[in-house]
Short mmCIF file of C-alpha atoms and ligand atoms in Angstrom, two decimals:
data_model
loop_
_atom_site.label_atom_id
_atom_site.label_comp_id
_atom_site.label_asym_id
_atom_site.label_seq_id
_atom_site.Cartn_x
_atom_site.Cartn_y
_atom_site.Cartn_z
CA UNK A 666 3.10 9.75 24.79
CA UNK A 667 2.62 6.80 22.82
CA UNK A 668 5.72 6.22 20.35
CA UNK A 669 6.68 3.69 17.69
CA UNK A 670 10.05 4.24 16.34
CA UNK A 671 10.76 2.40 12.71
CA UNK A 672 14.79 2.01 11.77
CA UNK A 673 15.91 0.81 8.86
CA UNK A 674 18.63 -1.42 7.70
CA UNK A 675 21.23 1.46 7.15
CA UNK A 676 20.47 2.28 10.83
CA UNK A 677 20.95 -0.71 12.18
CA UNK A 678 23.81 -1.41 10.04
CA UNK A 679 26.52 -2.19 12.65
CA UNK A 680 26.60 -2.79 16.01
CA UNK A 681 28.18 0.77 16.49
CA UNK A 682 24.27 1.88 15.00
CA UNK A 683 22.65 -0.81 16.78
CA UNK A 684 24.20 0.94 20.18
CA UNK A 685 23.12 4.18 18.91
CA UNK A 686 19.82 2.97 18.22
CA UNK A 687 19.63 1.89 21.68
CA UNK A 688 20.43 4.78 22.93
CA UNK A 689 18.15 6.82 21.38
CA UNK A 690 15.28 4.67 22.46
CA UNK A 691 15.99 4.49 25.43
CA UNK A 692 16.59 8.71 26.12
CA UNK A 693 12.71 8.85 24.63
CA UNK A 694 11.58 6.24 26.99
CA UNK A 695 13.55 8.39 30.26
CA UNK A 696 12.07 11.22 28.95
CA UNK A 697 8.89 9.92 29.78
CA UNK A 698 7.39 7.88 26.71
CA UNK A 699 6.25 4.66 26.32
CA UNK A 700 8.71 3.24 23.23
CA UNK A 701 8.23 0.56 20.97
CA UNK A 702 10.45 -0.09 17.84
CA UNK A 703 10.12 -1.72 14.89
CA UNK A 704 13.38 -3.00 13.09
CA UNK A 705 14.08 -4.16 9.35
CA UNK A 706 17.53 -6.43 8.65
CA UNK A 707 20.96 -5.17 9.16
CA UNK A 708 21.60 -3.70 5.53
CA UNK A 709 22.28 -6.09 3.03
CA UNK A 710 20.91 -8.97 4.47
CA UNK A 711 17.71 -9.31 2.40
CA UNK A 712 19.11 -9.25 -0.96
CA UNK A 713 21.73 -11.60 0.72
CA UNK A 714 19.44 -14.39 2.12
CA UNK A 715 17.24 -13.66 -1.24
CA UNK A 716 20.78 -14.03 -3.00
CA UNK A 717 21.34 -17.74 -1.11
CA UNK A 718 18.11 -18.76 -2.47
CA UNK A 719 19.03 -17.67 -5.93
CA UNK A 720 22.08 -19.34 -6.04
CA UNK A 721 20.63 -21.78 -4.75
CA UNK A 722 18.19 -22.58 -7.12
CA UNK A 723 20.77 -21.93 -10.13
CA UNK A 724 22.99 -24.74 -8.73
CA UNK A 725 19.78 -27.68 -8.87
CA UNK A 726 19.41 -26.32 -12.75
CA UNK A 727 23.48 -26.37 -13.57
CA UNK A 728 22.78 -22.57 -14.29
CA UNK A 729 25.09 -19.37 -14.04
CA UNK A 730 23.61 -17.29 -11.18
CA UNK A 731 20.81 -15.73 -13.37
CA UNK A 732 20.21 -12.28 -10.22
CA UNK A 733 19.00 -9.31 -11.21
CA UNK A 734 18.22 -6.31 -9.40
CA UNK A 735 14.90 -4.58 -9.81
CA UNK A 736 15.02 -0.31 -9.85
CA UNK A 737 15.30 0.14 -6.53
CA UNK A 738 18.57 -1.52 -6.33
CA UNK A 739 16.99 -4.90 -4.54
CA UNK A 740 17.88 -8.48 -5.38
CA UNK A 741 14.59 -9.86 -6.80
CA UNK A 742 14.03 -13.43 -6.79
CA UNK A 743 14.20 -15.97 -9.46
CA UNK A 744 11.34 -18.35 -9.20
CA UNK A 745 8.00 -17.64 -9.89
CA UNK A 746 4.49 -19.55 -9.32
CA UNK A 747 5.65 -22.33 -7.04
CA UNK A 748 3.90 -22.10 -3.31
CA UNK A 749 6.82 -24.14 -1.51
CA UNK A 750 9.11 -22.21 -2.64
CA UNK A 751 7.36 -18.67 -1.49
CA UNK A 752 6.62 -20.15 1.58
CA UNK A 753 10.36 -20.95 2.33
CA UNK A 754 11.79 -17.92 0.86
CA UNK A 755 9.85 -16.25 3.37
CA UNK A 756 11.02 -18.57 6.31
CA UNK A 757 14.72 -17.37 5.26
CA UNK A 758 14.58 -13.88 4.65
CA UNK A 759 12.31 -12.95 8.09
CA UNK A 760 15.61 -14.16 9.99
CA UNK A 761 17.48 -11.08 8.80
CA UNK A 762 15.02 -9.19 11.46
CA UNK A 763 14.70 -11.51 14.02
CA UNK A 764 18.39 -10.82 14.29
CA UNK A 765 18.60 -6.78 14.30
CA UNK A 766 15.75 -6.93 16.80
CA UNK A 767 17.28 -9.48 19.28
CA UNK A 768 20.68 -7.75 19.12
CA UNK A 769 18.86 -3.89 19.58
CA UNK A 770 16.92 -5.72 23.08
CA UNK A 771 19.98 -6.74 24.16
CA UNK A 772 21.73 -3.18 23.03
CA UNK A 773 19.10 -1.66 25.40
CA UNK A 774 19.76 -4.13 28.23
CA UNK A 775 23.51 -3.27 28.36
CA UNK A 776 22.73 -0.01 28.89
CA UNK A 777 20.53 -0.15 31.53
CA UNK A 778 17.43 -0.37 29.88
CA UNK A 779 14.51 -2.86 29.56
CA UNK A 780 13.39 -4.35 26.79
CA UNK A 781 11.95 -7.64 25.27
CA UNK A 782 12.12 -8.58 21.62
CA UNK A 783 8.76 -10.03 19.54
CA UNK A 784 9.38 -12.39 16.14
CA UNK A 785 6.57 -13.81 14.02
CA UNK A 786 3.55 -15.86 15.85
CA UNK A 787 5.00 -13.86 19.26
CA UNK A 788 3.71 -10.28 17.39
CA UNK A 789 0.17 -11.80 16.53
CA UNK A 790 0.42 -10.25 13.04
CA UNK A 791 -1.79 -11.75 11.62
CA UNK A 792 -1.45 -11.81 7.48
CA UNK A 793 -3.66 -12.79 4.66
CA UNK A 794 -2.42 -13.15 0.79
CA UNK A 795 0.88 -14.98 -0.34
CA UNK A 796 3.75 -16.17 1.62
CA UNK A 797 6.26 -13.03 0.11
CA UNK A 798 3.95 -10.34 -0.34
CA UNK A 799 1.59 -10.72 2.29
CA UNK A 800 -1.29 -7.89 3.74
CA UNK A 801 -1.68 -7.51 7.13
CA UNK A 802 -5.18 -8.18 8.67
CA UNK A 803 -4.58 -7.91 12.90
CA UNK A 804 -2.36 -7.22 15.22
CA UNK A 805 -2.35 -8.08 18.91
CA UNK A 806 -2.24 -5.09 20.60
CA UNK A 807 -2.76 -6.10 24.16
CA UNK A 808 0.20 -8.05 24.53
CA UNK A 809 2.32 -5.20 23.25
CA UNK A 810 0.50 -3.12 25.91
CA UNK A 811 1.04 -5.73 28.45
CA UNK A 812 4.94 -5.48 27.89
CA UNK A 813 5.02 -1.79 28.19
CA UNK A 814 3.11 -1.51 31.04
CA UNK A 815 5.51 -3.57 32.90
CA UNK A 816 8.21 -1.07 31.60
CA UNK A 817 9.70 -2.67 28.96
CA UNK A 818 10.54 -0.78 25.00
CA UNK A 819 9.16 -3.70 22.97
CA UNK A 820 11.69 -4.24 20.13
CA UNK A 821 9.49 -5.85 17.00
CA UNK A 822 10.88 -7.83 14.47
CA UNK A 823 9.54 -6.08 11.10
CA UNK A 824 8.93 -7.14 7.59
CA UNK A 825 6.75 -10.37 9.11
CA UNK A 826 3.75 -11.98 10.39
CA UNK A 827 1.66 -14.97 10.35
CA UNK A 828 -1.08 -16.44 7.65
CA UNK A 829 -3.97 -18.23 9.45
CA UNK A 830 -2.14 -21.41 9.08
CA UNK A 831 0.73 -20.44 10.88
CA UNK A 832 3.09 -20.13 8.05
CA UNK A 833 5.55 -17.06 8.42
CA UNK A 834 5.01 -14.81 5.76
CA UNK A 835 6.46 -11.47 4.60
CA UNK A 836 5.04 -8.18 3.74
CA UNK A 837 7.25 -7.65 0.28
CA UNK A 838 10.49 -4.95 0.00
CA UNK A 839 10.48 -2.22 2.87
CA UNK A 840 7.98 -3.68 4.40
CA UNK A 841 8.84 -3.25 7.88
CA UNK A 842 7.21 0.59 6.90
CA UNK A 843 4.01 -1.21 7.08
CA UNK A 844 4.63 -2.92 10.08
CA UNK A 845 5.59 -0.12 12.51
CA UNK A 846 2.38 2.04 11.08
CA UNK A 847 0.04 -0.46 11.20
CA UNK A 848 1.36 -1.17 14.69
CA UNK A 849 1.23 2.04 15.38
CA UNK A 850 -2.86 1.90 14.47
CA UNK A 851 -3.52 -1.23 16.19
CA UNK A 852 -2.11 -0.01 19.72
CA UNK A 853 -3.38 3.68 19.10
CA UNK A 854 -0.06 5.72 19.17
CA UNK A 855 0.30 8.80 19.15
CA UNK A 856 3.25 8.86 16.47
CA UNK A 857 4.80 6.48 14.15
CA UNK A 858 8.43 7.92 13.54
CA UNK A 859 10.43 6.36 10.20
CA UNK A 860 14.05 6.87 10.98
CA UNK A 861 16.05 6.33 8.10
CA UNK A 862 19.44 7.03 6.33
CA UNK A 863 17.83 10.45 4.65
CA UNK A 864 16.56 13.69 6.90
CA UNK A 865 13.04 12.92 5.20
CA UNK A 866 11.17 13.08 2.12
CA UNK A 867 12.76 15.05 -0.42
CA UNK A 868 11.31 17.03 -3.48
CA UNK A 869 13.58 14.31 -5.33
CA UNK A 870 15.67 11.12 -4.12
CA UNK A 871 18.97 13.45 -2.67
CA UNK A 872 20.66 10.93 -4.01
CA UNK A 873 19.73 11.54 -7.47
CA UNK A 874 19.03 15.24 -7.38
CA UNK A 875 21.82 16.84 -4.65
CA UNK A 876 19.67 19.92 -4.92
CA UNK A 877 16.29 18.38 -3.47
CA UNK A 878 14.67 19.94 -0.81
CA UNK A 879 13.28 18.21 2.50
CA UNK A 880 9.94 18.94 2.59
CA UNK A 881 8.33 20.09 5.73
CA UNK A 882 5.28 18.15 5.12
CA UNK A 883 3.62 15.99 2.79
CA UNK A 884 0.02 14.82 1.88
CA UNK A 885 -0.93 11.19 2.18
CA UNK A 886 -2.45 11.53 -1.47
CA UNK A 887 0.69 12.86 -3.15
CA UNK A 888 3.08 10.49 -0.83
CA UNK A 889 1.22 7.41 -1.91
CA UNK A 890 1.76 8.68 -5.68
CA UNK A 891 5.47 9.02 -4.93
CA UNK A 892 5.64 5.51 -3.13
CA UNK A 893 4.07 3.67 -5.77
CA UNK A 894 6.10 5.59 -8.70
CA UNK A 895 9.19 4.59 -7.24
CA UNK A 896 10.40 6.57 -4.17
CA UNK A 897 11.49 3.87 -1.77
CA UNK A 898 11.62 6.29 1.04
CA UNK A 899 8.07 4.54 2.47
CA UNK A 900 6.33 1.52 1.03
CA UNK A 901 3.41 2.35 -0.09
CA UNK A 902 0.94 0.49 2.42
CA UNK A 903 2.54 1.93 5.10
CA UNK A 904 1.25 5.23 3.58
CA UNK A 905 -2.40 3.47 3.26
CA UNK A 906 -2.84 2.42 6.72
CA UNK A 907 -1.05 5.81 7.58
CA UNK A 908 -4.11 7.77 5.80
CA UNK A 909 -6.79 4.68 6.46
CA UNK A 910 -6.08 4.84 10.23
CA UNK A 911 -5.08 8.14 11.40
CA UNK A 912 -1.65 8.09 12.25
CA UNK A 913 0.72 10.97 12.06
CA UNK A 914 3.99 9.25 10.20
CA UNK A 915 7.45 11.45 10.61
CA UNK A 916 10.26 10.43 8.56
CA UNK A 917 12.81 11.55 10.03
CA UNK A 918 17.14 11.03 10.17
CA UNK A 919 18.11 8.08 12.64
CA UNK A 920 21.37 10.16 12.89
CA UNK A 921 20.52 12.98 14.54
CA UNK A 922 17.43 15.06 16.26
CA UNK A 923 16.22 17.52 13.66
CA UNK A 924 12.20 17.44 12.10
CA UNK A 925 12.12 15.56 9.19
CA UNK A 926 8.93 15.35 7.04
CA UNK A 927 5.04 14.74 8.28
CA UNK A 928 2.66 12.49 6.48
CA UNK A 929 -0.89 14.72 6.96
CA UNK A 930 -4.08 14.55 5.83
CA UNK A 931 -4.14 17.02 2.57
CA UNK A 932 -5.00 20.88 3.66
CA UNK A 933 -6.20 23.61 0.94
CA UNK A 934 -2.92 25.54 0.94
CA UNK A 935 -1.48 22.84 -0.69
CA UNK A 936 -2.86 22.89 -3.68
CA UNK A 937 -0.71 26.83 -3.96
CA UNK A 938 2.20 24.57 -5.05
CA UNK A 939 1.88 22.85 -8.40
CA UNK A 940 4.24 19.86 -7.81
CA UNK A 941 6.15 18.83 -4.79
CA UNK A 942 7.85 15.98 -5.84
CA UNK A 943 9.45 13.99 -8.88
CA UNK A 944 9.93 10.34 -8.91
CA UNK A 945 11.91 8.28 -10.95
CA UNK A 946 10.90 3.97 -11.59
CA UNK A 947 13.73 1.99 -13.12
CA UNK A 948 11.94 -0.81 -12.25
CA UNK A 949 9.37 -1.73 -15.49
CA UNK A 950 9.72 -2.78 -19.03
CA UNK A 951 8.02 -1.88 -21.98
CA UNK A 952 6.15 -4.45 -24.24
CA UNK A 953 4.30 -4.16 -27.56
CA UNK A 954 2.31 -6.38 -29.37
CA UNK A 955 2.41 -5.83 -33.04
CA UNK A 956 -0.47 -5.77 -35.95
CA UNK A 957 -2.86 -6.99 -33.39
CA UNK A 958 -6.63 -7.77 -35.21
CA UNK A 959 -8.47 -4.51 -34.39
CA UNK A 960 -11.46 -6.81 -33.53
CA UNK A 961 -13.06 -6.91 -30.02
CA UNK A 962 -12.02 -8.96 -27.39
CA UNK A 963 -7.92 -8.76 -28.51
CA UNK A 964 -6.80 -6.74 -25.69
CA UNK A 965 -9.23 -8.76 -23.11
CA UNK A 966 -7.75 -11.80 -24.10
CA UNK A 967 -4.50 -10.31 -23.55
CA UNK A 968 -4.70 -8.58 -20.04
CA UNK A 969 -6.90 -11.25 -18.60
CA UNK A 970 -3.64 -14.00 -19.71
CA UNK A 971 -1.80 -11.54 -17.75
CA UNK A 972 -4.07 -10.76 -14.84
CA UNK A 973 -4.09 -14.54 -14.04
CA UNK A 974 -1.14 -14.89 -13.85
CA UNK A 975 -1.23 -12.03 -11.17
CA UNK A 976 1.14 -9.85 -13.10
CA UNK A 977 0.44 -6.00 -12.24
CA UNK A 978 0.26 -3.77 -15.94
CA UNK A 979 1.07 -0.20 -15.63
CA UNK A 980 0.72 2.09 -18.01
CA UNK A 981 -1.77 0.51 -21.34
CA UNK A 982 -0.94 2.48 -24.99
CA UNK A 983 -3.79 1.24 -27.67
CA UNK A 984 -2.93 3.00 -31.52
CA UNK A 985 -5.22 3.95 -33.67
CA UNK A 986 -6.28 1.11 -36.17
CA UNK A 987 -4.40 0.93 -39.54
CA UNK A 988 -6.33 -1.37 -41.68
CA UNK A 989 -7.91 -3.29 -39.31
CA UNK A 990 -4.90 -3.21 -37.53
CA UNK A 991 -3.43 -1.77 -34.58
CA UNK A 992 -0.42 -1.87 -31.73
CA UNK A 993 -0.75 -2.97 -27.98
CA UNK A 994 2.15 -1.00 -25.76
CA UNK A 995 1.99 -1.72 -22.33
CA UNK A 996 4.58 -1.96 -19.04
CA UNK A 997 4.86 -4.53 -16.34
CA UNK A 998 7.89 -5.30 -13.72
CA UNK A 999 11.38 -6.06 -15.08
CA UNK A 1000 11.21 -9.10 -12.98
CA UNK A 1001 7.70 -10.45 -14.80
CA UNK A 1002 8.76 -9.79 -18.33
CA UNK A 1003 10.17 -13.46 -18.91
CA UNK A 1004 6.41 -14.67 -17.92
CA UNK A 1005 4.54 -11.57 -19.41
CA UNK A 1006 5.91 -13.37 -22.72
CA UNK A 1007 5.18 -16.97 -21.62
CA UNK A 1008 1.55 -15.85 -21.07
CA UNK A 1009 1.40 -13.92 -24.54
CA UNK A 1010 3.21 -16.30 -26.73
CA UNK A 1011 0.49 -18.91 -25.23
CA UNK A 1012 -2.21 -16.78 -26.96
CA UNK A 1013 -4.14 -17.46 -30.43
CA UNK A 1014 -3.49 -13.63 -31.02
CA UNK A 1015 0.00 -14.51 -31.00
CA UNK A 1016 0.28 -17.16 -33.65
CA UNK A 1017 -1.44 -14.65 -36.22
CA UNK A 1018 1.48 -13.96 -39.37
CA UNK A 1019 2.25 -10.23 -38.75
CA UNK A 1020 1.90 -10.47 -35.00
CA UNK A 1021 5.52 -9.46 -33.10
CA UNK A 1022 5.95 -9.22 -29.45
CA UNK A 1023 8.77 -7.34 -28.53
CA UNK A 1024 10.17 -6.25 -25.21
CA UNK A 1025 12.34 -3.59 -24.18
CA UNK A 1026 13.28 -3.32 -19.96
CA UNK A 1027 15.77 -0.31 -20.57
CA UNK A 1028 13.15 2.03 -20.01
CA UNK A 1029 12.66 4.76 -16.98
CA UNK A 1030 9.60 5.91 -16.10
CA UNK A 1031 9.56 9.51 -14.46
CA UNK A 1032 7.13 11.01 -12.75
CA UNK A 1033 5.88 14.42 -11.31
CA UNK A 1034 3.54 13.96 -7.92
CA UNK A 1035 1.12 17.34 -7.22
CA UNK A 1036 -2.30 18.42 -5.44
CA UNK A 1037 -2.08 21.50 -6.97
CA UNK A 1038 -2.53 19.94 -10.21
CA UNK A 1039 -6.04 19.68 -10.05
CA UNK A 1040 -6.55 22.98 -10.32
CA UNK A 1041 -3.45 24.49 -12.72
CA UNK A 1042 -3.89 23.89 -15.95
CA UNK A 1043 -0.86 23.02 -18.53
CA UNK A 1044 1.48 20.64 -16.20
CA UNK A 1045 2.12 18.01 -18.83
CA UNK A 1046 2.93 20.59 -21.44
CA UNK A 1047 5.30 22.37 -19.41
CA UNK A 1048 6.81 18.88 -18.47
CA UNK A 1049 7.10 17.96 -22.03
CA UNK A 1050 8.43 21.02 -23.57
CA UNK A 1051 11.36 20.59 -20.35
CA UNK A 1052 12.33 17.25 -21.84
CA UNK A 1053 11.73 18.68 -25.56
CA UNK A 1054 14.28 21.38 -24.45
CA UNK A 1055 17.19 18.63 -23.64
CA UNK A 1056 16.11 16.40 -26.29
CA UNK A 1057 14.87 13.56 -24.88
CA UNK A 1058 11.94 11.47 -26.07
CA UNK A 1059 9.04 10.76 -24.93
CA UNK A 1060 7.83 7.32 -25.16
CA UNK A 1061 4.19 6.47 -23.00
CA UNK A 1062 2.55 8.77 -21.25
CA UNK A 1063 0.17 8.46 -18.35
CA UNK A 1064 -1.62 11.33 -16.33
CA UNK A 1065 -3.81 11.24 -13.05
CA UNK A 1066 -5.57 14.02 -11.22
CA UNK A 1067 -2.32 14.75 -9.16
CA UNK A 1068 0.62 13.09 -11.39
CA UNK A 1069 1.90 12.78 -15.13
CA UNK A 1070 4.14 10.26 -15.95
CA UNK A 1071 6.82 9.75 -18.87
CA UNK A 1072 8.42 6.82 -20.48
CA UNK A 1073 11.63 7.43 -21.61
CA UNK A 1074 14.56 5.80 -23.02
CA UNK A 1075 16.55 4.14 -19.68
CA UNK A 1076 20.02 6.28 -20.12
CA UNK A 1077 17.44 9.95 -19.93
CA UNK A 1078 15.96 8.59 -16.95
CA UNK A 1079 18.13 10.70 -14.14
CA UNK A 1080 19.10 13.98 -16.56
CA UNK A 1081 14.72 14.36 -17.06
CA UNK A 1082 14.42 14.15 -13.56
CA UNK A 1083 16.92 16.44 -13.08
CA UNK A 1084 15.63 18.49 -15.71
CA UNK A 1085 12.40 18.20 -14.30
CA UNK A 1086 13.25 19.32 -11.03
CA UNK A 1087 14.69 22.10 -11.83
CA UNK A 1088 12.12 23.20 -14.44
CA UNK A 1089 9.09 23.13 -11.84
CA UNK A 1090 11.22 25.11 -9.49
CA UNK A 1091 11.77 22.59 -6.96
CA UNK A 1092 15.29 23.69 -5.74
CA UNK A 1093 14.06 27.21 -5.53
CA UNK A 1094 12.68 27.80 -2.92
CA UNK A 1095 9.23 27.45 -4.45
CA UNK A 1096 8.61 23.93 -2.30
CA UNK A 1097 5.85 23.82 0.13
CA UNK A 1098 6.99 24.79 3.80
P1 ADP B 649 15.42 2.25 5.17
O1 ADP B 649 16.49 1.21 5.08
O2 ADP B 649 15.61 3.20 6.31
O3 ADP B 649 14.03 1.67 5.11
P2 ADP B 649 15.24 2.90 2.38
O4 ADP B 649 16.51 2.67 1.64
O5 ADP B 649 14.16 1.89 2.24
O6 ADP B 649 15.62 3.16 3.89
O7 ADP B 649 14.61 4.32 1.98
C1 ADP B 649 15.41 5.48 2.11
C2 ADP B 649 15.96 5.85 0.75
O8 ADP B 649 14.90 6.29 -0.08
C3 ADP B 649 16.91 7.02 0.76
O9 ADP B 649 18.22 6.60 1.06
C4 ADP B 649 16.74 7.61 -0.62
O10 ADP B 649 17.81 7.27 -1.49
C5 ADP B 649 15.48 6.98 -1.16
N1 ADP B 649 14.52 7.98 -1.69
C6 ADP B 649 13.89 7.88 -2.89
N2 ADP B 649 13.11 8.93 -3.09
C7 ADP B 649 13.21 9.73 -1.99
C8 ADP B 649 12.62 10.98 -1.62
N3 ADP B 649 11.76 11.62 -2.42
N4 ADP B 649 12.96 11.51 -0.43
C9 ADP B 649 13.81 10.86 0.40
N5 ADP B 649 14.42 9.69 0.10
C10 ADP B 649 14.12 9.11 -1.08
N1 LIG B 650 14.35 -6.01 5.26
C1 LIG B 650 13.22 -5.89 4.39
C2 LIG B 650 13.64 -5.34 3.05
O1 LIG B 650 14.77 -5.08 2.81
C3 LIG B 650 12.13 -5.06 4.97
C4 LIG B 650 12.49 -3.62 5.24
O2 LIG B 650 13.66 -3.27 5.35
O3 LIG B 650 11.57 -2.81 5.34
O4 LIG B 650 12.81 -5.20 2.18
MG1 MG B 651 12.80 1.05 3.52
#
């Protein structure tokens, strides 16, 4: 068998885990398989090379260290819209993985083992897209095969690749997801195991719900919902090349030996269970655009200022018109609203006399993810009548064939997915085995 094994920065943490890694590598390659692993940065060391650049940066503008975090608890870089500085941001934060994978070859060489460790242009990932949040296009998979014919585990640096130019890039947060499954597609293995600091994908993040469930399996359709609503457990590309190309994805525990959760292809007996999982995004802010002109064209003028500046809108609220009048609502990142209004206060919209824009980021968006919603009836009632119950309000809403999202007020955020969770049943027993 064919295996790539993904760890992430909790489990590669220390050099105690980096030993442990190691050895579990190398067990699966005596037990017969051909091994190759994909590593992310010892923990911390993204947000603290993305930190350096930060402070950096504050220092040349005699500024107090303006860092934020975005929802998922990850640094997130201060400047915007300047191609020099992406490109070098992304020279400095691929070291973090060049280091965890050259200390994990030489981890497996003390014990015994064989193995060779692959950065950047040695990979052949080959990326298209910006500098930070780049896609990957090709992989070279004969050279990998090469190496592991001649007996080697193959220890890959994650997170990066190469543009056409030659630049390093990056493949944005946890992406070093995407790069073990789309290595996994390009040299045709058989799995692509995710071995992280959790025993798999829960109904809820355990951390935020101590009564979530591992589920057993999951569909690619309702894990790429949870992945892009804010469950960081896989990025969410990893989960489209997953589905795109075929390969079974386990997420599994880097701590011990147990099944964790399978990634499959969606089967009708999943549709029995109305929602397997709730997410929760801390990660967007809320903007509204007062007493807009109800006249056409307001709201293109508006999301095409925004769309070039390649800012990403969520969730879009029109009112109805009150005397030729109406509101714009709409969410994009935390970390874009300082542009979002640059672009808007730059409009003609803007300069009208009633026209406000105001911003709130202390917002959570929560979210239920299910197949089975397609064919129940009455999810987003019974979702709102939960959060009714513990009165909290409900700002936006959004619904898809297989989720319903809520905006609410940033301090409900964790009791409505709590609520939530235990309203659909989730701790029950009623989960999907
Ligand atoms: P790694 O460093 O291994 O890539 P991440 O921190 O990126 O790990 O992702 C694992 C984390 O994802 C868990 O520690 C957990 O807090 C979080 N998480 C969020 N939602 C879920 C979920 N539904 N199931 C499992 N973990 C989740
Ligand atoms: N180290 C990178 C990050 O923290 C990539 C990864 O861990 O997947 O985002
Ligand atoms: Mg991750």
């Amino acid at each position: 068998m064919l295996v790539v094994q993904k760890y992430g920065g909790t489990s590669v943490g220390t050099l105690e885990r980096i030993r442990a890694v190691a050895e579990r590598a190398l067990s699966r390659q005596r037990e017969g398989d051909r091994v190759v692993v994909v590593v992310s940065a010892m923990a911390g060391e993204t947000n603290r090379l993305i930190a350096l650049a930060n402070q950096l940066h504050a220092i040349g503008r005699h500024q107090q260290q303006a860092t934020g975090t975005d929802g998922k608890g990850w640094v997130a870089p201060v400047k915007r819209d300047d191609p020099g500085f992406e490109r070098e941001l992304s020279q400095l934060v691929s070291t973090g993985e060049k280091v965890s994978a050259a200390l994990l070859a030489m981890a497996i060489q003390d014990l015994g083992g064989e193995a060779v460790s692959l950065i950047g242009h040695q990979l052949g990932l080959v990326t298209s897209g910006s500098f930070t949040n780049a896609r990957i296009v090709s992989i070279d998979a004969a050279n990998i095969h090469a190496m592991l014919d001649a007996g080697s585990i193959v220890v890959c640096a994650g997170f990066q690749g190469l543009d056409e130019a030659g630049n390093v890039t990056t493949l944005g947060r946890g992406g070093s997801d995407t790069s073990a499954v789309a290595m996994a597609a390009a040299i045709s293995a058989d799995v692509c195991e995710i071995l992280t600091d959790v025993d798999g994908v829960f109904t809820a993040d355990p951390r935020l719900v101590p009564s979530a469930r591992k589920l057993e399996r999951i569909s690619h359709e309702e894990m790429l919902e949870l992945a892009s609503l804010g469950s960081k457990v896989l990025q969410i590309r990893s989960v489209e090349f997953a589905k795109k190309f075929n390969v079974p994805v386990h997420v599994r525990s880097s701590l011990h030996l147990e099944e964790g959760t399978w990634i499959v292809p969606e089967t009708p007996d999943m549709e029995a269970v109305l929602v397997a999982g709730v997410a929760l995004d801390r990660d967007e802010a809320k903007v509204t655009l007062t007493n807009c002109p109800d006249v056409p064209g307001t709201i293109a003028t508006v999301f095409t200022a925004l769309g070039e500046r390649g800012i990403v809108v969520d969730m879009i609220i029109q009112n109805a018109s009150r005397e030729g009048h109406t509101d714009v609502t709409f969410t994009v990142p935390q970390a874009e609203l300082e542009r979002t209004r640059e672009a808007l206060s730059g409009l003609a919209v803007a300069s009208q006399p009633d026209v406000e824009i105001l911003a709130d980021p202390k917002i959570a968006k929560i979210s239920i993810v299910g197949v089975g919603m397609r064919t129940h009836a009455g999810v987003a009632a019974k979702a709102f009548s939960i959060l009714a119950r513990e009165g909290v309000n409900i700002q936006m809403v959004s619904t898809s064939e297989i989720k319903v999202s809520v905006v609410v007020d940033e301090k409900y955020g964790e009791l409505a997915v709590r609520m939530l969770h235990a309203g659909f049943g989730l701790e029950a027993g009623a989960t999907r085995s």
